[in-house]
Short mmCIF file of C-alpha atoms in Angstrom, two decimals:
data_model
loop_
_atom_site.label_atom_id
_atom_site.label_comp_id
_atom_site.label_asym_id
_atom_site.label_seq_id
_atom_site.Cartn_x
_atom_site.Cartn_y
_atom_site.Cartn_z
CA ASP A 165 139.01 181.28 139.81
CA GLU A 166 138.03 182.08 143.48
CA ALA A 167 137.32 178.32 144.18
CA LYS A 168 140.71 177.40 142.64
CA ALA A 169 142.60 180.04 144.77
CA LYS A 170 140.86 178.69 147.84
CA ALA A 171 141.66 175.02 147.02
CA ILE A 172 145.29 175.97 146.64
CA GLU A 173 145.26 177.71 149.83
CA LEU A 174 143.69 174.77 151.62
CA SER A 175 146.07 172.23 150.14
CA LYS A 176 148.99 174.22 151.37
CA GLU A 177 147.50 174.58 154.92
CA LYS A 178 146.53 170.93 155.34
CA ASN A 179 149.45 169.45 153.33
CA MET A 180 147.06 167.98 150.70
CA THR A 181 147.48 167.33 147.03
CA PHE A 182 145.89 169.91 144.79
CA ILE A 183 144.39 168.43 141.56
CA PRO A 184 144.22 171.03 138.83
CA PRO A 185 140.90 171.05 137.05
CA PHE A 186 142.59 171.37 133.63
CA ASP A 187 146.17 172.74 133.35
CA HIS A 188 148.13 169.57 134.07
CA PRO A 189 149.45 166.74 131.86
CA LEU A 190 147.88 163.94 133.64
CA VAL A 191 144.47 165.67 133.79
CA ILE A 192 144.76 166.37 130.00
CA ALA A 193 145.63 162.89 129.40
CA GLY A 194 142.78 161.53 131.34
CA GLN A 195 140.29 163.74 129.56
CA GLY A 196 141.85 162.61 126.29
CA THR A 197 140.64 159.17 126.76
CA LEU A 198 137.22 160.43 125.70
CA ALA A 199 138.53 160.54 122.16
CA MET A 200 139.11 156.77 122.09
CA GLU A 201 135.48 156.23 123.03
CA MET A 202 134.61 158.30 120.09
CA LEU A 203 136.72 156.35 117.79
CA GLN A 204 135.26 153.15 119.13
CA GLN A 205 131.77 154.41 118.13
CA VAL A 206 132.54 156.17 114.83
CA ALA A 207 135.87 155.38 113.30
CA ASP A 208 135.60 157.77 110.21
CA LEU A 209 135.05 161.21 111.67
CA ASP A 210 135.80 164.37 109.64
CA TYR A 211 135.02 166.96 112.30
CA VAL A 212 134.94 166.98 116.11
CA PHE A 213 133.57 169.81 118.08
CA VAL A 214 134.68 170.21 121.75
CA GLN A 215 133.89 172.87 124.26
CA VAL A 216 136.60 174.91 125.80
CA GLY A 217 136.69 176.24 129.29
CA GLY A 218 140.24 175.84 130.82
CA GLY A 219 141.09 173.77 127.75
CA GLY A 220 141.87 170.47 129.37
CA LEU A 221 139.25 168.38 127.45
CA ALA A 222 140.01 170.21 124.11
CA ALA A 223 143.69 169.68 124.37
CA GLY A 224 143.41 165.94 125.39
CA VAL A 225 140.82 165.06 122.65
CA ALA A 226 142.76 166.93 120.01
CA ILE A 227 146.09 165.35 120.67
CA LEU A 228 144.81 161.66 120.67
CA LEU A 229 142.60 162.31 117.53
CA LYS A 230 145.41 163.96 115.62
CA GLN A 231 147.69 161.09 116.24
CA PHE A 232 145.35 158.54 114.89
CA MET A 233 143.59 160.67 112.28
CA PRO A 234 146.01 163.58 111.22
CA GLU A 235 143.49 164.74 108.71
CA ILE A 236 140.64 165.12 111.14
CA LYS A 237 139.43 168.66 111.99
CA ILE A 238 139.14 169.69 115.66
CA ILE A 239 137.02 172.71 116.40
CA GLY A 240 137.07 174.43 119.73
CA VAL A 241 133.82 175.88 120.86
CA GLU A 242 133.56 178.80 123.37
CA SER A 243 130.75 180.87 124.79
CA LYS A 244 131.10 184.36 123.48
CA ASP A 245 131.06 185.84 127.03
CA SER A 246 133.78 183.49 128.23
CA ALA A 247 136.11 183.18 125.24
CA CYS A 248 139.47 182.87 127.11
CA LEU A 249 141.03 180.79 124.47
CA LYS A 250 140.06 183.05 121.54
CA ALA A 251 141.46 185.84 123.51
CA ALA A 252 144.65 184.10 124.08
CA LEU A 253 145.03 183.07 120.45
CA ASP A 254 144.50 186.64 119.33
CA LYS A 255 147.21 187.93 121.80
CA GLY A 256 149.58 185.04 121.19
CA GLU A 257 149.63 184.14 124.94
CA PRO A 258 147.21 183.48 127.83
CA THR A 259 145.53 186.55 128.98
CA ASP A 260 142.94 187.43 131.71
CA LEU A 261 139.39 188.20 130.73
CA THR A 262 137.92 191.34 132.45
CA HIS A 263 134.70 189.31 133.18
CA VAL A 264 132.93 185.99 132.14
CA GLY A 265 129.37 185.09 131.69
CA LEU A 266 127.86 182.71 134.08
CA PHE A 267 125.13 181.19 131.85
CA ALA A 268 127.45 178.38 130.77
CA ASP A 269 129.10 178.28 134.09
CA GLY A 270 130.96 174.98 133.36
CA VAL A 271 133.22 176.84 130.98
CA ALA A 272 133.18 180.14 132.69
CA VAL A 273 137.08 180.56 132.93
CA LYS A 274 138.90 183.91 133.05
CA ARG A 275 142.17 182.66 131.85
CA ILE A 276 143.12 179.66 129.58
CA GLY A 277 145.88 177.34 131.13
CA ASP A 278 149.45 177.74 130.00
CA GLU A 279 149.85 174.06 128.93
CA THR A 280 146.47 173.93 127.57
CA PHE A 281 146.84 176.97 125.47
CA ARG A 282 150.12 175.69 124.03
CA LEU A 283 148.41 172.38 123.08
CA CYS A 284 145.22 173.87 121.81
CA GLN A 285 147.12 176.42 119.74
CA GLN A 286 149.02 173.50 118.12
CA TYR A 287 146.34 170.92 117.61
CA LEU A 288 142.97 172.75 117.13
CA ASP A 289 142.01 173.56 113.57
CA ASP A 290 139.62 176.36 114.27
CA MET A 291 137.32 178.12 116.76
CA VAL A 292 133.68 178.93 116.85
CA LEU A 293 131.98 181.28 119.37
CA VAL A 294 128.36 180.78 120.26
CA ASP A 295 125.84 182.95 122.30
CA SER A 296 123.17 182.07 124.84
CA ASP A 297 120.46 181.66 122.30
CA GLU A 298 122.29 179.22 120.27
CA VAL A 299 123.25 177.23 123.32
CA CYS A 300 119.51 177.07 124.33
CA ALA A 301 118.56 175.91 120.88
CA ALA A 302 121.09 173.02 121.23
CA MET A 303 119.75 172.07 124.67
CA LYS A 304 116.28 171.98 123.08
CA ASP A 305 117.48 169.83 120.30
CA LEU A 306 119.17 167.30 122.71
CA PHE A 307 115.94 166.92 124.76
CA GLU A 308 113.50 166.73 121.88
CA ASN A 309 115.63 164.18 119.92
CA VAL A 310 117.35 161.96 122.32
CA ARG A 311 115.80 162.98 125.73
CA ALA A 312 119.15 164.06 127.09
CA VAL A 313 119.05 166.87 129.44
CA ALA A 314 122.37 168.87 129.38
CA GLU A 315 123.25 172.07 131.12
CA PRO A 316 124.49 174.94 128.97
CA SER A 317 128.17 174.06 129.07
CA GLY A 318 127.28 170.48 128.13
CA ALA A 319 125.34 171.46 124.95
CA LEU A 320 128.00 173.95 123.79
CA GLY A 321 129.72 171.42 121.39
CA LEU A 322 126.40 170.82 119.68
CA ALA A 323 125.76 174.50 119.43
CA GLY A 324 129.15 175.08 117.91
CA LEU A 325 128.66 172.11 115.37
CA LYS A 326 125.34 173.63 114.06
CA LYS A 327 126.66 177.06 113.76
CA TYR A 328 129.99 176.06 112.02
CA ALA A 329 128.28 173.73 109.69
CA LYS A 330 125.79 176.41 108.57
CA GLN A 331 128.44 179.08 108.32
CA ASN A 332 130.78 176.92 106.27
CA HIS A 333 128.08 175.10 104.16
CA ILE A 334 129.38 171.68 105.31
CA GLU A 335 127.37 168.79 104.09
CA GLY A 336 127.95 164.97 103.74
CA LYS A 337 130.55 164.83 106.53
CA ASN A 338 130.68 162.88 109.67
CA MET A 339 130.59 165.40 112.45
CA ALA A 340 130.61 164.71 116.25
CA ALA A 341 130.12 167.00 119.32
CA ILE A 342 130.87 166.16 122.79
CA ILE A 343 127.97 166.39 125.05
CA ASN A 344 128.95 166.39 128.84
CA ALA A 345 128.10 168.03 132.15
CA ASN A 346 124.72 166.47 132.22
CA ASP A 347 124.50 165.47 135.91
CA ALA A 348 123.63 168.92 137.53
CA PRO A 349 120.88 168.31 140.23
CA LEU A 350 117.37 169.93 139.71
CA SER A 351 116.23 172.53 141.94
CA ASP A 352 113.61 175.25 142.00
CA ASN A 353 116.27 177.75 141.03
CA ASP A 354 118.15 178.25 137.83
CA VAL A 355 119.80 174.78 137.83
CA TRP A 356 119.97 172.58 134.88
CA GLY A 357 119.46 168.83 134.98
CA VAL A 358 117.22 166.16 136.46
CA SER A 359 117.15 164.36 139.92
CA ASP A 360 117.37 160.61 140.24
CA LEU A 361 113.78 160.52 141.02
CA GLU A 362 112.74 162.36 137.75
CA LYS A 363 114.82 159.94 135.91
CA ILE A 364 112.81 157.06 137.11
CA ILE A 365 109.37 158.65 137.52
CA ASP A 366 108.17 157.43 134.01
CA VAL A 367 109.14 153.97 135.01
CA LEU A 368 107.32 154.40 138.25
CA LYS A 369 104.14 155.70 136.49
CA ARG A 370 104.16 152.74 134.11
CA PHE A 371 104.40 150.20 136.90
CA ASP A 372 101.72 152.10 139.04
CA SER A 373 98.68 150.58 137.30
CA ALA A 374 100.35 147.19 137.43
CA SER A 375 100.96 147.36 141.10
CA ALA A 376 97.28 148.55 141.56
CA ASN A 377 96.02 145.51 139.69
CA VAL A 378 98.24 143.26 141.74
CA GLY A 379 96.91 144.79 144.96
CA ASP A 380 93.37 144.00 143.77
CA LEU A 381 94.26 140.47 142.90
CA ILE A 382 95.76 139.99 146.39
CA PHE A 383 92.62 141.16 147.95
CA GLU A 384 90.73 138.64 145.96
CA SER A 385 93.16 135.83 146.04
CA LYS A 386 91.24 133.78 148.69
CA ILE A 387 87.37 134.25 148.72
CA ASP A 388 84.84 131.90 150.21
CA ILE A 389 81.78 131.68 147.82
CA PHE A 390 78.44 130.54 149.43
CA LYS A 391 75.78 129.62 146.91
CA ILE A 392 72.49 130.07 148.77
CA ALA A 393 69.25 128.71 147.16
CA GLY A 394 66.71 131.33 146.51
CA LEU A 395 69.10 134.27 147.67
CA SER A 396 67.48 136.84 145.43
CA ASP A 397 64.03 135.98 146.71
CA LYS A 398 65.21 136.19 150.37
CA ILE A 399 66.81 139.65 149.91
CA SER A 400 63.58 140.80 147.97
CA ALA A 401 61.53 139.80 150.91
CA GLY A 402 63.62 141.91 153.28
CA LEU A 403 65.47 138.84 154.86
CA GLU A 404 68.94 140.31 154.50
CA ASN A 405 69.76 139.96 158.25
CA ASP A 406 68.66 136.40 158.20
CA VAL A 407 70.97 135.67 155.26
CA ALA A 408 73.91 137.61 156.93
CA HIS A 409 73.16 135.62 160.11
CA VAL A 410 73.39 132.27 158.38
CA ILE A 411 76.67 133.23 156.61
CA SER A 412 78.19 134.42 159.84
CA ALA A 413 77.21 131.09 161.63
CA VAL A 414 78.69 129.03 158.81
CA GLN A 415 81.96 130.92 158.83
CA SER A 416 82.16 130.55 162.69
CA ILE A 417 81.61 126.88 162.51
CA LYS A 418 84.23 126.58 159.68
CA SER A 419 86.68 128.59 161.68
CA ALA A 420 86.22 126.57 164.95
CA THR A 421 86.00 123.01 163.41
CA ASN A 422 87.68 123.30 160.13
CA SER A 423 84.36 121.75 158.76
CA LEU A 424 81.71 123.35 156.76
CA LEU A 425 78.01 122.83 157.47
CA LEU A 426 75.39 123.83 154.89
CA ASP A 427 71.76 123.02 153.91
CA ALA A 428 71.54 120.26 151.35
CA GLU A 429 70.27 122.82 148.61
CA ASN A 430 73.20 125.26 149.32
CA GLU A 431 76.68 125.07 147.70
CA TYR A 432 80.19 126.19 148.66
CA ASP A 433 83.15 127.19 146.41
CA ARG A 434 86.50 128.80 147.03
CA LYS A 435 88.28 131.25 144.67
CA GLU A 436 92.12 131.00 144.87
CA LEU A 437 94.76 132.81 142.58
CA SER A 438 98.32 131.81 142.01
CA PHE A 439 101.11 134.47 142.18
CA GLY A 440 103.79 132.53 140.41
CA GLY A 441 104.62 135.42 138.17
CA LEU A 442 104.69 138.04 140.99
CA LYS A 443 108.57 137.51 141.61
CA ASP A 444 109.16 138.09 137.86
CA LEU A 445 107.16 141.31 138.03
CA LEU A 446 109.18 142.60 140.90
CA THR A 447 112.31 141.65 139.07
CA GLU A 448 111.31 143.45 135.99
CA PHE A 449 110.48 146.54 138.11
CA ARG A 450 113.77 146.64 139.83
CA ASN A 451 115.62 146.26 136.50
CA ALA A 452 113.60 148.90 134.76
CA VAL A 453 114.05 151.48 137.65
CA ALA A 454 117.83 150.74 137.87
CA GLY A 455 118.12 151.09 134.18
CA ALA A 456 116.30 154.49 134.24
CA ALA A 457 118.49 155.76 137.04
CA ASP A 458 121.72 154.43 135.35
CA MET A 459 122.66 152.56 138.54
CA PRO A 460 123.26 148.77 139.27
CA VAL A 461 120.41 146.99 140.87
CA THR A 462 122.61 146.06 143.77
CA ILE A 463 123.61 149.61 144.50
CA LEU A 464 120.07 151.04 144.01
CA PHE A 465 118.27 148.47 145.99
CA GLY A 466 120.88 146.99 148.13
CA GLN A 467 120.41 143.29 147.06
CA SER A 468 121.74 141.19 144.15
CA VAL A 469 119.62 139.21 141.67
CA SER A 470 118.46 135.84 143.07
CA GLY A 471 120.81 133.12 142.02
CA LEU A 472 123.82 135.37 141.69
CA ALA A 473 126.31 136.79 144.17
CA SER A 474 125.35 138.31 147.47
CA GLY A 475 125.04 142.03 147.71
CA ASP A 476 128.59 142.67 149.00
CA GLU A 477 130.08 140.34 146.45
CA ASP A 478 128.04 141.82 143.67
CA ILE A 479 129.32 145.28 144.46
CA GLN A 480 132.88 143.90 144.51
CA ASN A 481 132.31 142.16 141.25
CA TYR A 482 131.02 145.42 139.72
CA HIS A 483 134.00 147.42 140.85
CA GLU A 484 136.47 144.71 139.64
CA SER A 485 134.74 144.68 136.25
CA ILE A 486 135.21 148.48 136.00
CA HIS A 487 138.76 148.06 137.05
CA ARG A 488 139.45 145.47 134.38
CA LEU A 489 137.85 147.62 131.67
CA GLN A 490 140.05 150.53 132.92
CA GLU A 491 143.24 148.47 132.57
CA THR A 492 142.48 146.85 129.22
CA ARG A 493 140.99 149.75 127.42
CA LEU A 494 142.17 153.00 129.09
CA ARG A 495 145.55 152.11 130.32
CA PRO A 496 147.00 151.65 126.83
CA VAL A 497 145.64 154.99 125.86
CA LEU A 498 146.92 156.75 128.91
CA GLU A 499 150.30 155.30 128.04
CA VAL A 500 150.21 156.71 124.62
CA LEU A 501 149.15 160.10 125.86
CA ASP A 502 151.67 160.18 128.60
CA THR A 503 154.48 159.52 126.01
CA LEU A 504 153.17 162.25 123.66
CA LEU A 505 152.91 164.80 126.47
CA CYS A 506 156.29 164.01 127.73
CA ASN A 507 157.77 164.29 124.26
CA GLU A 508 156.11 167.65 123.92
#
């Protein structure tokens, strides 16, 4: 609330546009596109659980899902110590909470938005409140089952799903929970999430042994082998210095004349290794690290894959492909939501 007040103040002072975090039709419509992604993955949902802070996500998701699947049940999930929507529903209008808990700080809102309240009141079928212990259990489930690291507000939906299903003895239904807010950076303080380095550390460890082996092979890639007759006997007789002197002399002559002079009973061989697969190993390493970090190879390493576009062209192609997806998949959804919100 203090950050919002400061943002409004700065926008007026500097003549800048203030973008509301939730209580605006376009913001609601934008968050509602997440519902289309859900329907593309699972077309026959029975219940959807969505966390509520200011209500923008819940309102947008509920509007779109109800248009395509009127029978679906949309359940709002709030933290017990930040239940501004539940308080507004009980009173019949938005009301200010005296205080909010900060454990799930992503949904720590004192007052539900006016527009989001109206839409949530109309489209949500029920509410469920969860406490910190239930949220922690959901976070643990996410990490153990799918290795997803969610902050408390991100795991709120799953916590609500588990509690609501247990309380209402729901079985045999397709239930979905929205898991978001997973990108908080890791620090030594009470901050949830993982850094980019931690995302790729397992990949780095996996390739560490491979890189060490490659290093050993590079060291041994070109080795001169002198086969000296009676070498063991000479060493046993304490003639190591004589042997070393002979080898040094042979190497000096070879270096100076590019010719090799040896006694007739001695032999020479050369060990050479090919590194034809090294390029493939490096490519695999780049792709694995980029995949773990969820970043394009071009952006992470500043170069494109050999044979494809240049770095700058690759970045441009990447952004153009995202733009095409937005226009073909999200634009129709936004137009539907805009129409619905305008009609409302």
